[in-house]
């Protein structure tokens, strides 16, 4: 009778241990499955438990102990693989973010150079033309129209007046 109760107790302990292992198996759809720290903590717990199962030879037979240890190994391997996958994803994200930042900086630099080039007078612009910025633009346009009409015998178009002004500013040649 006593051995029957002991056998029942051993079976209950074994089932309890097995259910604890099952509870430690983090499902793929669980948020913790995508958290490296959670996975590492769970693996450490499972591996420590597996060591204690080996010391239970006087309670369970070798096959049952091996079954528990194999079950733990399957779970820990799955979680270790997930950690490797998550670390690779983090590395790839960091690499892409670094590339994106580099591209942004290069684009900003090109934009600054472009803006700088637009507002830098051409080397052919004389200093007297740069001084014209302080003169009356309407008077300059009238002077250009008068000279243009004398030279070509017609009124200049608005585009020709604008080009004259741009040349005087050193923006175009």
Coordinates of C-alpha atoms in Angstrom, one line a residue:
X1 CA 0.0 0.0 0.0
X2 CA 2.8 2.4 0.9
X3 CA 4.6 1.8 -2.4
X4 CA 1.4 2.6 -4.2
X5 CA 1.2 6.0 -2.5
X6 CA 4.8 6.7 -3.2
X7 CA 4.3 5.7 -6.8
X8 CA 1.4 8.1 -7.1
X9 CA 3.4 10.9 -5.4
X10 CA 6.3 10.3 -7.8
X11 CA 3.9 10.5 -10.7
X12 CA 2.4 13.7 -9.4
X13 CA 5.8 15.3 -8.9
X14 CA 6.8 14.3 -12.4
X15 CA 3.6 15.7 -13.9
X16 CA 4.1 18.9 -11.9
X17 CA 7.7 19.3 -13.2
X18 CA 6.5 18.6 -16.8
X19 CA 3.7 21.2 -16.5
X20 CA 6.2 23.7 -15.1
X21 CA 8.4 23.1 -18.2
X22 CA 5.4 23.6 -20.4
X23 CA 4.6 26.8 -18.7
X24 CA 8.1 28.0 -19.3
X25 CA 7.8 27.5 -23.0
X26 CA 7.1 31.0 -24.4
X27 CA 4.7 30.8 -27.4
X28 CA 5.8 32.5 -30.6
X29 CA 2.8 34.9 -30.4
X30 CA 3.7 36.0 -26.8
X31 CA 5.2 39.5 -26.5
X32 CA 8.0 38.0 -24.4
X33 CA 9.1 36.0 -27.4
X34 CA 10.4 39.2 -29.0
X35 CA 12.2 40.4 -25.9
X36 CA 15.8 39.3 -25.7
X37 CA 16.1 39.8 -22.0
X38 CA 12.9 37.8 -21.3
X39 CA 14.2 34.9 -23.5
X40 CA 17.7 35.0 -21.8
X41 CA 16.1 34.9 -18.4
X42 CA 13.8 32.0 -19.3
X43 CA 16.7 30.0 -20.8
X44 CA 18.8 30.5 -17.6
X45 CA 15.9 29.3 -15.5
X46 CA 15.2 26.3 -17.7
X47 CA 18.9 25.3 -17.8
X48 CA 19.2 25.5 -14.0
X49 CA 16.1 23.4 -13.7
X50 CA 17.6 20.8 -16.1
X51 CA 20.6 20.5 -13.9
X52 CA 18.4 19.7 -10.9
X53 CA 16.5 17.1 -12.9
X54 CA 19.7 15.1 -13.4
X55 CA 20.0 14.9 -9.6
X56 CA 16.6 13.1 -9.4
X57 CA 17.9 9.7 -10.4
X58 CA 16.8 8.2 -7.1
X59 CA 13.2 9.5 -7.7
X60 CA 12.7 9.0 -11.5
X61 CA 14.1 6.5 -13.9
X62 CA 16.7 7.6 -16.4
X63 CA 14.2 7.7 -19.4
X64 CA 12.0 10.2 -17.6
X65 CA 14.9 12.4 -16.6
X66 CA 16.2 12.3 -20.2
X67 CA 12.7 13.2 -21.5
X68 CA 12.5 16.2 -19.2
X69 CA 16.0 17.4 -20.1
X70 CA 15.3 16.9 -23.8
X71 CA 12.1 18.9 -23.5
X72 CA 14.0 21.7 -21.8
X73 CA 16.7 21.5 -24.6
X74 CA 14.1 21.8 -27.3
X75 CA 12.6 24.9 -25.6
X76 CA 15.9 26.6 -24.9
X77 CA 17.2 25.9 -28.4
X78 CA 14.0 27.5 -29.9
X79 CA 14.5 30.5 -27.7
X80 CA 18.2 30.8 -28.4
X81 CA 17.4 30.7 -32.1
X82 CA 14.9 33.5 -31.5
X83 CA 17.5 35.6 -29.7
X84 CA 19.9 35.2 -32.6
X85 CA 17.1 36.3 -35.0
X86 CA 16.2 39.3 -32.9
X87 CA 19.8 40.3 -32.5
X88 CA 20.3 40.1 -36.3
X89 CA 17.1 42.2 -36.8
X90 CA 18.4 44.8 -34.3
X91 CA 21.8 44.9 -36.1
X92 CA 20.1 45.3 -39.5
X93 CA 17.9 48.1 -38.1
X94 CA 20.9 49.8 -36.7
X95 CA 22.7 49.5 -40.0
X96 CA 19.8 50.8 -42.0
X97 CA 19.3 53.7 -39.5
X98 CA 23.0 54.6 -39.8
X99 CA 22.8 54.5 -43.6
X100 CA 19.6 56.7 -43.5
X101 CA 21.4 59.2 -41.2
X102 CA 24.4 59.3 -43.5
X103 CA 22.2 59.8 -46.5
X104 CA 20.3 62.6 -44.7
X105 CA 23.6 64.3 -43.8
X106 CA 24.9 64.0 -47.4
X107 CA 21.6 65.4 -48.7
X108 CA 21.7 68.3 -46.2
X109 CA 25.3 69.0 -47.2
X110 CA 24.4 69.0 -50.9
X111 CA 21.5 71.3 -50.3
X112 CA 23.7 73.7 -48.3
X113 CA 26.2 73.7 -51.1
X114 CA 23.5 74.2 -53.7
X115 CA 22.0 77.2 -51.8
X116 CA 25.5 78.5 -51.2
X117 CA 26.3 78.2 -54.9
X118 CA 23.1 80.0 -55.8
X119 CA 23.9 83.1 -53.7
X120 CA 27.6 83.2 -54.4
X121 CA 28.3 85.8 -57.1
X122 CA 30.0 84.4 -60.2
X123 CA 33.7 85.3 -60.5
X124 CA 32.9 87.4 -63.6
X125 CA 30.6 89.7 -61.7
X126 CA 32.4 93.0 -61.0
X127 CA 32.4 94.7 -57.7
X128 CA 30.5 97.6 -59.2
X129 CA 27.7 95.2 -60.1
X130 CA 27.5 94.1 -56.4
X131 CA 27.2 97.7 -55.4
X132 CA 24.2 98.0 -57.7
X133 CA 22.2 96.2 -55.0
X134 CA 21.9 99.4 -53.1
X135 CA 20.7 101.4 -56.1
X136 CA 17.1 101.8 -57.2
X137 CA 16.1 98.7 -59.2
X138 CA 13.3 100.6 -61.1
X139 CA 15.9 103.2 -62.2
X140 CA 18.2 100.4 -63.3
X141 CA 15.4 98.8 -65.3
X142 CA 14.5 102.1 -67.0
X143 CA 18.2 102.7 -67.8
X144 CA 18.4 99.2 -69.3
X145 CA 15.2 99.7 -71.4
X146 CA 16.5 103.0 -72.7
X147 CA 19.9 101.6 -73.7
X148 CA 18.2 98.4 -75.2
X149 CA 15.8 100.5 -77.3
X150 CA 18.7 102.6 -78.6
X151 CA 20.8 99.5 -79.4
X152 CA 18.0 97.2 -80.9
X153 CA 15.3 99.7 -81.9
X154 CA 12.6 98.0 -79.8
X155 CA 11.4 97.7 -76.2
X156 CA 13.0 94.7 -74.2
X157 CA 10.8 91.9 -73.1
X158 CA 10.2 91.4 -69.4
X159 CA 12.5 88.3 -69.6
X160 CA 15.3 90.4 -71.0
X161 CA 14.9 93.0 -68.2
X162 CA 15.0 90.2 -65.6
X163 CA 18.1 88.6 -67.2
X164 CA 19.8 92.0 -67.1
X165 CA 19.0 92.3 -63.4
X166 CA 20.2 88.8 -62.7
X167 CA 23.5 89.5 -64.5
X168 CA 24.0 92.6 -62.5
X169 CA 23.5 90.7 -59.3
X170 CA 26.1 88.1 -60.4
X171 CA 23.5 85.3 -60.3
X172 CA 23.8 84.4 -64.0
X173 CA 26.5 85.2 -66.6

